[in-house]
Amino acid sequence: MKIEKIERDTCSYKNVSDKFYFSKQRKFDLQYFQLYTVRLSAMRQRIIDVAKKKWGKDIKIMELSDIKEGEDCVVVGILFRKMELQPSILKEIAQEEGVIPLPPHEKYTSTDDILYLEAQQQRIVLIGDIEVSSSITGSVVAVRGHEDSSGKFVVVNFSYCGLPYLPCPNIDACLVKEDRYLLLTSGLGIGDLSENCLLLQIVIDLVSGKLGNEHVLVYI
């Protein structure tokens, strides 16, 4: 049987993953506060429009400093989920000095997590009809409710910005002259403590044409 020689296509590759490499040198000047402030400023008007569309144009949009006890209003801000099990640089320093030994944790979330709403360098505890377990720090949100006698904000409803409007792509511009393929794979165990790279290496060899017979390689 005559084996047909397969000419494999080549493509250029540029590694741009340097910024994701873990550095042992600690940096304390990179904080999330500035990022959250810019994000809130950029998305504030958009989420206000979403809130008015959901709860009516007459709903009161108030700052944290202006809310009053028992008054129904909407406040826009950034969610902050306080997790006691989350790693802390202060706890790490204390552990290095042998002051407070930290027990290992399998997860950083717990039922004792507290949810805050932050805006204009102020914060308030959120309670009521909002799930702490499904809330993520850094999310821009509009919460509707009122302040109770203990100084906490009782949430009766909330809203996120949602996805932005995306126009339909130009089909003609998306067409290419040659077929292109996207590889979807799972179960490689990347990051597993066992450090078993066999499955990953098999995928690499298969995709690069180093594994399989001529009947398999013709489709790769």
JSON list of C-alpha atoms in Angstrom, two decimals:
[
{"chain": "A", "resi": 1, "resn": "MET", "atom": "CA", "xyz": [0.00, 0.00, 0.00]},
{"chain": "A", "resi": 2, "resn": "LYS", "atom": "CA", "xyz": [1.34, 3.39, -1.01]},
{"chain": "A", "resi": 3, "resn": "ILE", "atom": "CA", "xyz": [1.42, 5.89, 1.83]},
{"chain": "A", "resi": 4, "resn": "GLU", "atom": "CA", "xyz": [0.53, 9.41, 0.80]},
{"chain": "A", "resi": 5, "resn": "LYS", "atom": "CA", "xyz": [2.91, 12.04, 2.05]},
{"chain": "A", "resi": 6, "resn": "ILE", "atom": "CA", "xyz": [1.12, 14.72, 4.01]},
{"chain": "A", "resi": 7, "resn": "GLU", "atom": "CA", "xyz": [2.34, 18.30, 3.93]},
{"chain": "A", "resi": 8, "resn": "ARG", "atom": "CA", "xyz": [1.50, 19.97, 7.24]},
{"chain": "A", "resi": 9, "resn": "ASP", "atom": "CA", "xyz": [0.60, 23.63, 7.38]},
{"chain": "A", "resi": 10, "resn": "THR", "atom": "CA", "xyz": [2.80, 25.90, 9.45]},
{"chain": "A", "resi": 11, "resn": "CYS", "atom": "CA", "xyz": [1.88, 28.98, 11.40]},
{"chain": "A", "resi": 12, "resn": "SER", "atom": "CA", "xyz": [3.70, 31.63, 13.39]},
{"chain": "A", "resi": 13, "resn": "TYR", "atom": "CA", "xyz": [3.55, 31.62, 17.19]},
{"chain": "A", "resi": 14, "resn": "LYS", "atom": "CA", "xyz": [4.23, 34.34, 19.71]},
{"chain": "A", "resi": 15, "resn": "ASN", "atom": "CA", "xyz": [4.37, 33.61, 23.43]},
{"chain": "A", "resi": 16, "resn": "VAL", "atom": "CA", "xyz": [2.62, 36.43, 25.31]},
{"chain": "A", "resi": 17, "resn": "SER", "atom": "CA", "xyz": [2.17, 34.64, 28.64]},
{"chain": "A", "resi": 18, "resn": "ASP", "atom": "CA", "xyz": [5.03, 36.33, 30.49]},
{"chain": "A", "resi": 19, "resn": "LYS", "atom": "CA", "xyz": [2.69, 38.52, 32.54]},
{"chain": "A", "resi": 20, "resn": "PHE", "atom": "CA", "xyz": [1.01, 35.42, 33.95]},
{"chain": "A", "resi": 21, "resn": "TYR", "atom": "CA", "xyz": [4.20, 33.87, 35.31]},
{"chain": "A", "resi": 22, "resn": "PHE", "atom": "CA", "xyz": [4.40, 33.75, 39.09]},
{"chain": "A", "resi": 23, "resn": "SER", "atom": "CA", "xyz": [7.17, 35.89, 40.51]},
{"chain": "A", "resi": 24, "resn": "LYS", "atom": "CA", "xyz": [8.73, 35.16, 43.89]},
{"chain": "A", "resi": 25, "resn": "GLN", "atom": "CA", "xyz": [9.45, 38.84, 44.33]},
{"chain": "A", "resi": 26, "resn": "ARG", "atom": "CA", "xyz": [6.61, 40.40, 46.27]},
{"chain": "A", "resi": 27, "resn": "LYS", "atom": "CA", "xyz": [4.99, 43.59, 45.02]},
{"chain": "A", "resi": 28, "resn": "PHE", "atom": "CA", "xyz": [2.82, 45.61, 47.34]},
{"chain": "A", "resi": 29, "resn": "ASP", "atom": "CA", "xyz": [2.16, 48.62, 45.10]},
{"chain": "A", "resi": 30, "resn": "LEU", "atom": "CA", "xyz": [-0.36, 46.83, 42.87]},
{"chain": "A", "resi": 31, "resn": "GLN", "atom": "CA", "xyz": [-3.77, 47.07, 44.52]},
{"chain": "A", "resi": 32, "resn": "TYR", "atom": "CA", "xyz": [-7.29, 46.52, 43.25]},
{"chain": "A", "resi": 33, "resn": "PHE", "atom": "CA", "xyz": [-8.75, 49.71, 44.72]},
{"chain": "A", "resi": 34, "resn": "GLN", "atom": "CA", "xyz": [-7.74, 51.88, 41.75]},
{"chain": "A", "resi": 35, "resn": "LEU", "atom": "CA", "xyz": [-9.07, 49.30, 39.30]},
{"chain": "A", "resi": 36, "resn": "TYR", "atom": "CA", "xyz": [-12.44, 49.10, 41.06]},
{"chain": "A", "resi": 37, "resn": "THR", "atom": "CA", "xyz": [-12.70, 52.90, 41.24]},
{"chain": "A", "resi": 38, "resn": "VAL", "atom": "CA", "xyz": [-12.14, 53.28, 37.49]},
{"chain": "A", "resi": 39, "resn": "ARG", "atom": "CA", "xyz": [-14.53, 50.42, 36.76]},
{"chain": "A", "resi": 40, "resn": "LEU", "atom": "CA", "xyz": [-17.29, 51.96, 38.86]},
{"chain": "A", "resi": 41, "resn": "SER", "atom": "CA", "xyz": [-16.78, 55.36, 37.25]},
{"chain": "A", "resi": 42, "resn": "ALA", "atom": "CA", "xyz": [-16.95, 53.88, 33.75]},
{"chain": "A", "resi": 43, "resn": "MET", "atom": "CA", "xyz": [-20.04, 51.73, 34.37]},
{"chain": "A", "resi": 44, "resn": "ARG", "atom": "CA", "xyz": [-21.99, 53.91, 36.81]},
{"chain": "A", "resi": 45, "resn": "GLN", "atom": "CA", "xyz": [-24.28, 55.65, 34.30]},
{"chain": "A", "resi": 46, "resn": "ARG", "atom": "CA", "xyz": [-24.90, 52.45, 32.42]},
{"chain": "A", "resi": 47, "resn": "ILE", "atom": "CA", "xyz": [-26.05, 50.55, 35.49]},
{"chain": "A", "resi": 48, "resn": "ILE", "atom": "CA", "xyz": [-28.17, 53.52, 36.59]},
{"chain": "A", "resi": 49, "resn": "ASP", "atom": "CA", "xyz": [-29.98, 53.27, 33.25]},
{"chain": "A", "resi": 50, "resn": "VAL", "atom": "CA", "xyz": [-30.47, 49.54, 33.84]},
{"chain": "A", "resi": 51, "resn": "ALA", "atom": "CA", "xyz": [-31.83, 50.21, 37.34]},
{"chain": "A", "resi": 52, "resn": "LYS", "atom": "CA", "xyz": [-34.33, 52.82, 36.10]},
{"chain": "A", "resi": 53, "resn": "LYS", "atom": "CA", "xyz": [-35.48, 50.50, 33.35]},
{"chain": "A", "resi": 54, "resn": "LYS", "atom": "CA", "xyz": [-36.02, 47.72, 35.90]},
{"chain": "A", "resi": 55, "resn": "TRP", "atom": "CA", "xyz": [-37.55, 49.69, 38.80]},
{"chain": "A", "resi": 56, "resn": "GLY", "atom": "CA", "xyz": [-38.92, 52.80, 37.11]},
{"chain": "A", "resi": 57, "resn": "LYS", "atom": "CA", "xyz": [-37.57, 56.25, 36.31]},
{"chain": "A", "resi": 58, "resn": "ASP", "atom": "CA", "xyz": [-38.81, 57.68, 39.62]},
{"chain": "A", "resi": 59, "resn": "ILE", "atom": "CA", "xyz": [-36.68, 55.39, 41.79]},
{"chain": "A", "resi": 60, "resn": "LYS", "atom": "CA", "xyz": [-34.26, 57.27, 44.03]},
{"chain": "A", "resi": 61, "resn": "ILE", "atom": "CA", "xyz": [-30.59, 56.78, 43.11]},
{"chain": "A", "resi": 62, "resn": "MET", "atom": "CA", "xyz": [-28.64, 57.81, 46.21]},
{"chain": "A", "resi": 63, "resn": "GLU", "atom": "CA", "xyz": [-25.05, 57.91, 47.44]},
{"chain": "A", "resi": 64, "resn": "LEU", "atom": "CA", "xyz": [-24.04, 55.89, 50.47]},
{"chain": "A", "resi": 65, "resn": "SER", "atom": "CA", "xyz": [-23.55, 59.08, 52.48]},
{"chain": "A", "resi": 66, "resn": "ASP", "atom": "CA", "xyz": [-27.13, 60.21, 51.74]},
{"chain": "A", "resi": 67, "resn": "ILE", "atom": "CA", "xyz": [-29.18, 57.11, 52.53]},
{"chain": "A", "resi": 68, "resn": "LYS", "atom": "CA", "xyz": [-31.60, 57.31, 55.43]},
{"chain": "A", "resi": 69, "resn": "GLU", "atom": "CA", "xyz": [-32.92, 54.64, 57.73]},
{"chain": "A", "resi": 70, "resn": "GLY", "atom": "CA", "xyz": [-36.03, 52.96, 56.35]},
{"chain": "A", "resi": 71, "resn": "GLU", "atom": "CA", "xyz": [-36.06, 54.92, 53.07]},
{"chain": "A", "resi": 72, "resn": "ASP", "atom": "CA", "xyz": [-36.40, 52.88, 49.88]},
{"chain": "A", "resi": 73, "resn": "CYS", "atom": "CA", "xyz": [-33.62, 53.73, 47.43]},
{"chain": "A", "resi": 74, "resn": "VAL", "atom": "CA", "xyz": [-31.07, 52.35, 44.98]},
{"chain": "A", "resi": 75, "resn": "VAL", "atom": "CA", "xyz": [-27.33, 52.53, 45.60]},
{"chain": "A", "resi": 76, "resn": "VAL", "atom": "CA", "xyz": [-24.68, 51.80, 42.97]},
{"chain": "A", "resi": 77, "resn": "GLY", "atom": "CA", "xyz": [-21.31, 50.47, 44.01]},
{"chain": "A", "resi": 78, "resn": "ILE", "atom": "CA", "xyz": [-18.73, 47.69, 43.98]},
{"chain": "A", "resi": 79, "resn": "LEU", "atom": "CA", "xyz": [-19.26, 44.39, 45.76]},
{"chain": "A", "resi": 80, "resn": "PHE", "atom": "CA", "xyz": [-16.63, 43.31, 48.25]},
{"chain": "A", "resi": 81, "resn": "ARG", "atom": "CA", "xyz": [-16.83, 39.86, 49.77]},
{"chain": "A", "resi": 82, "resn": "LYS", "atom": "CA", "xyz": [-14.91, 39.63, 53.01]},
{"chain": "A", "resi": 83, "resn": "MET", "atom": "CA", "xyz": [-13.52, 36.11, 53.39]},
{"chain": "A", "resi": 84, "resn": "GLU", "atom": "CA", "xyz": [-11.64, 35.29, 56.56]},
{"chain": "A", "resi": 85, "resn": "LEU", "atom": "CA", "xyz": [-10.08, 32.23, 54.93]},
{"chain": "A", "resi": 86, "resn": "GLN", "atom": "CA", "xyz": [-8.66, 34.28, 52.06]},
{"chain": "A", "resi": 87, "resn": "PRO", "atom": "CA", "xyz": [-4.85, 34.62, 52.07]},
{"chain": "A", "resi": 88, "resn": "SER", "atom": "CA", "xyz": [-3.62, 37.87, 53.58]},
{"chain": "A", "resi": 89, "resn": "ILE", "atom": "CA", "xyz": [-0.15, 39.41, 53.38]},
{"chain": "A", "resi": 90, "resn": "LEU", "atom": "CA", "xyz": [-0.38, 40.35, 57.06]},
{"chain": "A", "resi": 91, "resn": "LYS", "atom": "CA", "xyz": [-1.21, 36.77, 57.97]},
{"chain": "A", "resi": 92, "resn": "GLU", "atom": "CA", "xyz": [1.67, 35.52, 55.82]},
{"chain": "A", "resi": 93, "resn": "ILE", "atom": "CA", "xyz": [4.13, 37.86, 57.53]},
{"chain": "A", "resi": 94, "resn": "ALA", "atom": "CA", "xyz": [2.84, 36.77, 60.93]},
{"chain": "A", "resi": 95, "resn": "GLN", "atom": "CA", "xyz": [3.27, 33.14, 59.92]},
{"chain": "A", "resi": 96, "resn": "GLU", "atom": "CA", "xyz": [6.84, 33.75, 58.74]},
{"chain": "A", "resi": 97, "resn": "GLU", "atom": "CA", "xyz": [7.67, 35.36, 62.08]},
{"chain": "A", "resi": 98, "resn": "GLY", "atom": "CA", "xyz": [6.19, 32.39, 63.87]},
{"chain": "A", "resi": 99, "resn": "VAL", "atom": "CA", "xyz": [3.53, 34.45, 65.59]},
{"chain": "A", "resi": 100, "resn": "ILE", "atom": "CA", "xyz": [0.33, 32.87, 64.27]},
{"chain": "A", "resi": 101, "resn": "PRO", "atom": "CA", "xyz": [0.47, 29.47, 62.55]},
{"chain": "A", "resi": 102, "resn": "LEU", "atom": "CA", "xyz": [-2.07, 29.33, 59.73]},
{"chain": "A", "resi": 103, "resn": "PRO", "atom": "CA", "xyz": [-3.84, 26.01, 59.16]},
{"chain": "A", "resi": 104, "resn": "PRO", "atom": "CA", "xyz": [-4.06, 24.92, 55.52]},
{"chain": "A", "resi": 105, "resn": "HIS", "atom": "CA", "xyz": [-7.41, 25.49, 53.79]},
{"chain": "A", "resi": 106, "resn": "GLU", "atom": "CA", "xyz": [-8.94, 23.53, 50.95]},
{"chain": "A", "resi": 107, "resn": "LYS", "atom": "CA", "xyz": [-11.11, 26.53, 50.01]},
{"chain": "A", "resi": 108, "resn": "TYR", "atom": "CA", "xyz": [-11.27, 30.23, 50.83]},
{"chain": "A", "resi": 109, "resn": "THR", "atom": "CA", "xyz": [-15.06, 30.63, 51.05]},
{"chain": "A", "resi": 110, "resn": "SER", "atom": "CA", "xyz": [-17.23, 29.88, 54.05]},
{"chain": "A", "resi": 111, "resn": "THR", "atom": "CA", "xyz": [-20.71, 30.49, 55.41]},
{"chain": "A", "resi": 112, "resn": "ASP", "atom": "CA", "xyz": [-19.27, 33.29, 57.58]},
{"chain": "A", "resi": 113, "resn": "ASP", "atom": "CA", "xyz": [-18.36, 35.49, 54.59]},
{"chain": "A", "resi": 114, "resn": "ILE", "atom": "CA", "xyz": [-19.70, 39.06, 54.75]},
{"chain": "A", "resi": 115, "resn": "LEU", "atom": "CA", "xyz": [-20.82, 41.05, 51.71]},
{"chain": "A", "resi": 116, "resn": "TYR", "atom": "CA", "xyz": [-20.17, 44.80, 51.48]},
{"chain": "A", "resi": 117, "resn": "LEU", "atom": "CA", "xyz": [-21.12, 47.49, 49.00]},
{"chain": "A", "resi": 118, "resn": "GLU", "atom": "CA", "xyz": [-18.34, 50.03, 48.44]},
{"chain": "A", "resi": 119, "resn": "ALA", "atom": "CA", "xyz": [-18.66, 53.45, 46.80]},
{"chain": "A", "resi": 120, "resn": "GLN", "atom": "CA", "xyz": [-17.04, 56.87, 47.26]},
{"chain": "A", "resi": 121, "resn": "GLN", "atom": "CA", "xyz": [-14.55, 55.41, 49.78]},
{"chain": "A", "resi": 122, "resn": "GLN", "atom": "CA", "xyz": [-17.43, 54.21, 51.96]},
{"chain": "A", "resi": 123, "resn": "ARG", "atom": "CA", "xyz": [-18.89, 50.80, 52.58]},
{"chain": "A", "resi": 124, "resn": "ILE", "atom": "CA", "xyz": [-21.98, 49.22, 54.06]},
{"chain": "A", "resi": 125, "resn": "VAL", "atom": "CA", "xyz": [-22.86, 45.63, 54.94]},
{"chain": "A", "resi": 126, "resn": "LEU", "atom": "CA", "xyz": [-25.42, 44.01, 52.65]},
{"chain": "A", "resi": 127, "resn": "ILE", "atom": "CA", "xyz": [-28.05, 41.65, 54.02]},
{"chain": "A", "resi": 128, "resn": "GLY", "atom": "CA", "xyz": [-31.39, 40.46, 52.78]},
{"chain": "A", "resi": 129, "resn": "ASP", "atom": "CA", "xyz": [-32.27, 39.11, 49.36]},
{"chain": "A", "resi": 130, "resn": "ILE", "atom": "CA", "xyz": [-28.78, 38.74, 47.92]},
{"chain": "A", "resi": 131, "resn": "GLU", "atom": "CA", "xyz": [-26.72, 35.56, 47.90]},
{"chain": "A", "resi": 132, "resn": "VAL", "atom": "CA", "xyz": [-23.28, 35.94, 49.46]},
{"chain": "A", "resi": 133, "resn": "SER", "atom": "CA", "xyz": [-22.13, 32.58, 48.10]},
{"chain": "A", "resi": 134, "resn": "SER", "atom": "CA", "xyz": [-22.70, 33.64, 44.47]},
{"chain": "A", "resi": 135, "resn": "SER", "atom": "CA", "xyz": [-21.39, 37.21, 44.81]},
{"chain": "A", "resi": 136, "resn": "ILE", "atom": "CA", "xyz": [-17.95, 38.14, 43.48]},
{"chain": "A", "resi": 137, "resn": "THR", "atom": "CA", "xyz": [-15.66, 40.89, 44.67]},
{"chain": "A", "resi": 138, "resn": "GLY", "atom": "CA", "xyz": [-15.23, 43.67, 42.11]},
{"chain": "A", "resi": 139, "resn": "SER", "atom": "CA", "xyz": [-18.66, 43.38, 40.51]},
{"chain": "A", "resi": 140, "resn": "VAL", "atom": "CA", "xyz": [-20.51, 46.62, 39.78]},
{"chain": "A", "resi": 141, "resn": "VAL", "atom": "CA", "xyz": [-24.06, 46.33, 41.09]},
{"chain": "A", "resi": 142, "resn": "ALA", "atom": "CA", "xyz": [-27.16, 48.39, 41.81]},
{"chain": "A", "resi": 143, "resn": "VAL", "atom": "CA", "xyz": [-28.93, 47.31, 45.01]},
{"chain": "A", "resi": 144, "resn": "ARG", "atom": "CA", "xyz": [-32.43, 48.34, 45.98]},
{"chain": "A", "resi": 145, "resn": "GLY", "atom": "CA", "xyz": [-33.50, 48.39, 49.60]},
{"chain": "A", "resi": 146, "resn": "HIS", "atom": "CA", "xyz": [-33.16, 50.44, 52.77]},
{"chain": "A", "resi": 147, "resn": "GLU", "atom": "CA", "xyz": [-30.87, 50.95, 55.74]},
{"chain": "A", "resi": 148, "resn": "ASP", "atom": "CA", "xyz": [-31.99, 49.30, 58.98]},
{"chain": "A", "resi": 149, "resn": "SER", "atom": "CA", "xyz": [-31.48, 50.44, 62.56]},
{"chain": "A", "resi": 150, "resn": "SER", "atom": "CA", "xyz": [-28.16, 48.58, 62.83]},
{"chain": "A", "resi": 151, "resn": "GLY", "atom": "CA", "xyz": [-26.63, 50.47, 59.89]},
{"chain": "A", "resi": 152, "resn": "LYS", "atom": "CA", "xyz": [-26.86, 47.57, 57.44]},
{"chain": "A", "resi": 153, "resn": "PHE", "atom": "CA", "xyz": [-28.46, 47.76, 54.01]},
{"chain": "A", "resi": 154, "resn": "VAL", "atom": "CA", "xyz": [-31.40, 45.38, 53.60]},
{"chain": "A", "resi": 155, "resn": "VAL", "atom": "CA", "xyz": [-31.48, 44.34, 49.94]},
{"chain": "A", "resi": 156, "resn": "VAL", "atom": "CA", "xyz": [-34.87, 43.60, 48.39]},
{"chain": "A", "resi": 157, "resn": "ASN", "atom": "CA", "xyz": [-33.56, 43.36, 44.82]},
{"chain": "A", "resi": 158, "resn": "PHE", "atom": "CA", "xyz": [-30.41, 43.99, 42.82]},
{"chain": "A", "resi": 159, "resn": "SER", "atom": "CA", "xyz": [-29.24, 44.28, 39.23]},
{"chain": "A", "resi": 160, "resn": "TYR", "atom": "CA", "xyz": [-26.03, 43.93, 37.26]},
{"chain": "A", "resi": 161, "resn": "CYS", "atom": "CA", "xyz": [-25.17, 45.72, 34.03]},
{"chain": "A", "resi": 162, "resn": "GLY", "atom": "CA", "xyz": [-25.55, 42.64, 31.90]},
{"chain": "A", "resi": 163, "resn": "LEU", "atom": "CA", "xyz": [-23.85, 42.05, 28.58]},
{"chain": "A", "resi": 164, "resn": "PRO", "atom": "CA", "xyz": [-23.31, 44.98, 26.21]},
{"chain": "A", "resi": 165, "resn": "TYR", "atom": "CA", "xyz": [-25.04, 45.11, 22.86]},
{"chain": "A", "resi": 166, "resn": "LEU", "atom": "CA", "xyz": [-23.01, 43.43, 20.16]},
{"chain": "A", "resi": 167, "resn": "PRO", "atom": "CA", "xyz": [-23.89, 44.04, 16.50]},
{"chain": "A", "resi": 168, "resn": "CYS", "atom": "CA", "xyz": [-24.15, 41.06, 14.19]},
{"chain": "A", "resi": 169, "resn": "PRO", "atom": "CA", "xyz": [-20.80, 40.33, 12.58]},
{"chain": "A", "resi": 170, "resn": "ASN", "atom": "CA", "xyz": [-20.30, 40.71, 8.86]},
{"chain": "A", "resi": 171, "resn": "ILE", "atom": "CA", "xyz": [-20.51, 37.16, 7.52]},
{"chain": "A", "resi": 172, "resn": "ASP", "atom": "CA", "xyz": [-18.44, 37.97, 4.44]},
{"chain": "A", "resi": 173, "resn": "ALA", "atom": "CA", "xyz": [-15.64, 39.37, 6.59]},
{"chain": "A", "resi": 174, "resn": "CYS", "atom": "CA", "xyz": [-15.60, 36.22, 8.72]},
{"chain": "A", "resi": 175, "resn": "LEU", "atom": "CA", "xyz": [-15.17, 33.84, 5.80]},
{"chain": "A", "resi": 176, "resn": "VAL", "atom": "CA", "xyz": [-11.69, 32.51, 5.12]},
{"chain": "A", "resi": 177, "resn": "LYS", "atom": "CA", "xyz": [-10.31, 30.81, 2.06]},
{"chain": "A", "resi": 178, "resn": "GLU", "atom": "CA", "xyz": [-9.02, 27.83, 3.99]},
{"chain": "A", "resi": 179, "resn": "ASP", "atom": "CA", "xyz": [-10.54, 25.75, 6.77]},
{"chain": "A", "resi": 180, "resn": "ARG", "atom": "CA", "xyz": [-9.55, 26.57, 10.31]},
{"chain": "A", "resi": 181, "resn": "TYR", "atom": "CA", "xyz": [-9.92, 24.28, 13.29]},
{"chain": "A", "resi": 182, "resn": "LEU", "atom": "CA", "xyz": [-10.26, 24.90, 17.00]},
{"chain": "A", "resi": 183, "resn": "LEU", "atom": "CA", "xyz": [-9.06, 22.27, 19.46]},
{"chain": "A", "resi": 184, "resn": "LEU", "atom": "CA", "xyz": [-11.25, 21.74, 22.53]},
{"chain": "A", "resi": 185, "resn": "THR", "atom": "CA", "xyz": [-9.86, 19.38, 25.14]},
{"chain": "A", "resi": 186, "resn": "SER", "atom": "CA", "xyz": [-10.30, 18.64, 28.82]},
{"chain": "A", "resi": 187, "resn": "GLY", "atom": "CA", "xyz": [-9.13, 16.24, 31.50]},
{"chain": "A", "resi": 188, "resn": "LEU", "atom": "CA", "xyz": [-5.45, 17.17, 31.16]},
{"chain": "A", "resi": 189, "resn": "GLY", "atom": "CA", "xyz": [-5.07, 17.74, 34.91]},
{"chain": "A", "resi": 190, "resn": "ILE", "atom": "CA", "xyz": [-3.02, 20.93, 34.50]},
{"chain": "A", "resi": 191, "resn": "GLY", "atom": "CA", "xyz": [-2.09, 22.23, 37.93]},
{"chain": "A", "resi": 192, "resn": "ASP", "atom": "CA", "xyz": [-2.69, 18.89, 39.61]},
{"chain": "A", "resi": 193, "resn": "LEU", "atom": "CA", "xyz": [-0.35, 18.10, 42.48]},
{"chain": "A", "resi": 194, "resn": "SER", "atom": "CA", "xyz": [0.63, 14.81, 40.82]},
{"chain": "A", "resi": 195, "resn": "GLU", "atom": "CA", "xyz": [2.35, 16.76, 38.00]},
{"chain": "A", "resi": 196, "resn": "ASN", "atom": "CA", "xyz": [1.53, 13.97, 35.55]},
{"chain": "A", "resi": 197, "resn": "CYS", "atom": "CA", "xyz": [2.06, 15.51, 32.11]},
{"chain": "A", "resi": 198, "resn": "LEU", "atom": "CA", "xyz": [1.46, 12.32, 30.12]},
{"chain": "A", "resi": 199, "resn": "LEU", "atom": "CA", "xyz": [-2.01, 13.30, 28.89]},
{"chain": "A", "resi": 200, "resn": "LEU", "atom": "CA", "xyz": [-0.81, 16.77, 27.94]},
{"chain": "A", "resi": 201, "resn": "GLN", "atom": "CA", "xyz": [2.16, 15.37, 26.04]},
{"chain": "A", "resi": 202, "resn": "ILE", "atom": "CA", "xyz": [-0.08, 12.92, 24.17]},
{"chain": "A", "resi": 203, "resn": "VAL", "atom": "CA", "xyz": [-2.31, 15.79, 23.02]},
{"chain": "A", "resi": 204, "resn": "ILE", "atom": "CA", "xyz": [0.73, 17.82, 21.94]},
{"chain": "A", "resi": 205, "resn": "ASP", "atom": "CA", "xyz": [2.14, 14.89, 19.97]},
{"chain": "A", "resi": 206, "resn": "LEU", "atom": "CA", "xyz": [-1.23, 14.19, 18.36]},
{"chain": "A", "resi": 207, "resn": "VAL", "atom": "CA", "xyz": [-1.87, 17.78, 17.29]},
{"chain": "A", "resi": 208, "resn": "SER", "atom": "CA", "xyz": [1.68, 18.25, 16.01]},
{"chain": "A", "resi": 209, "resn": "GLY", "atom": "CA", "xyz": [1.42, 15.12, 13.87]},
{"chain": "A", "resi": 210, "resn": "LYS", "atom": "CA", "xyz": [3.91, 13.02, 15.82]},
{"chain": "A", "resi": 211, "resn": "LEU", "atom": "CA", "xyz": [1.36, 10.45, 16.96]},
{"chain": "A", "resi": 212, "resn": "GLY", "atom": "CA", "xyz": [-0.98, 8.19, 15.01]},
{"chain": "A", "resi": 213, "resn": "ASN", "atom": "CA", "xyz": [-0.95, 6.40, 11.66]},
{"chain": "A", "resi": 214, "resn": "GLU", "atom": "CA", "xyz": [-1.65, 7.80, 8.21]},
{"chain": "A", "resi": 215, "resn": "HIS", "atom": "CA", "xyz": [-5.41, 7.32, 8.62]},
{"chain": "A", "resi": 216, "resn": "VAL", "atom": "CA", "xyz": [-5.38, 9.53, 11.73]},
{"chain": "A", "resi": 217, "resn": "LEU", "atom": "CA", "xyz": [-2.87, 12.10, 10.55]},
{"chain": "A", "resi": 218, "resn": "VAL", "atom": "CA", "xyz": [-4.88, 12.95, 7.44]},
{"chain": "A", "resi": 219, "resn": "TYR", "atom": "CA", "xyz": [-7.48, 14.62, 9.68]},
{"chain": "A", "resi": 220, "resn": "ILE", "atom": "CA", "xyz": [-4.96, 16.56, 11.80]}
]
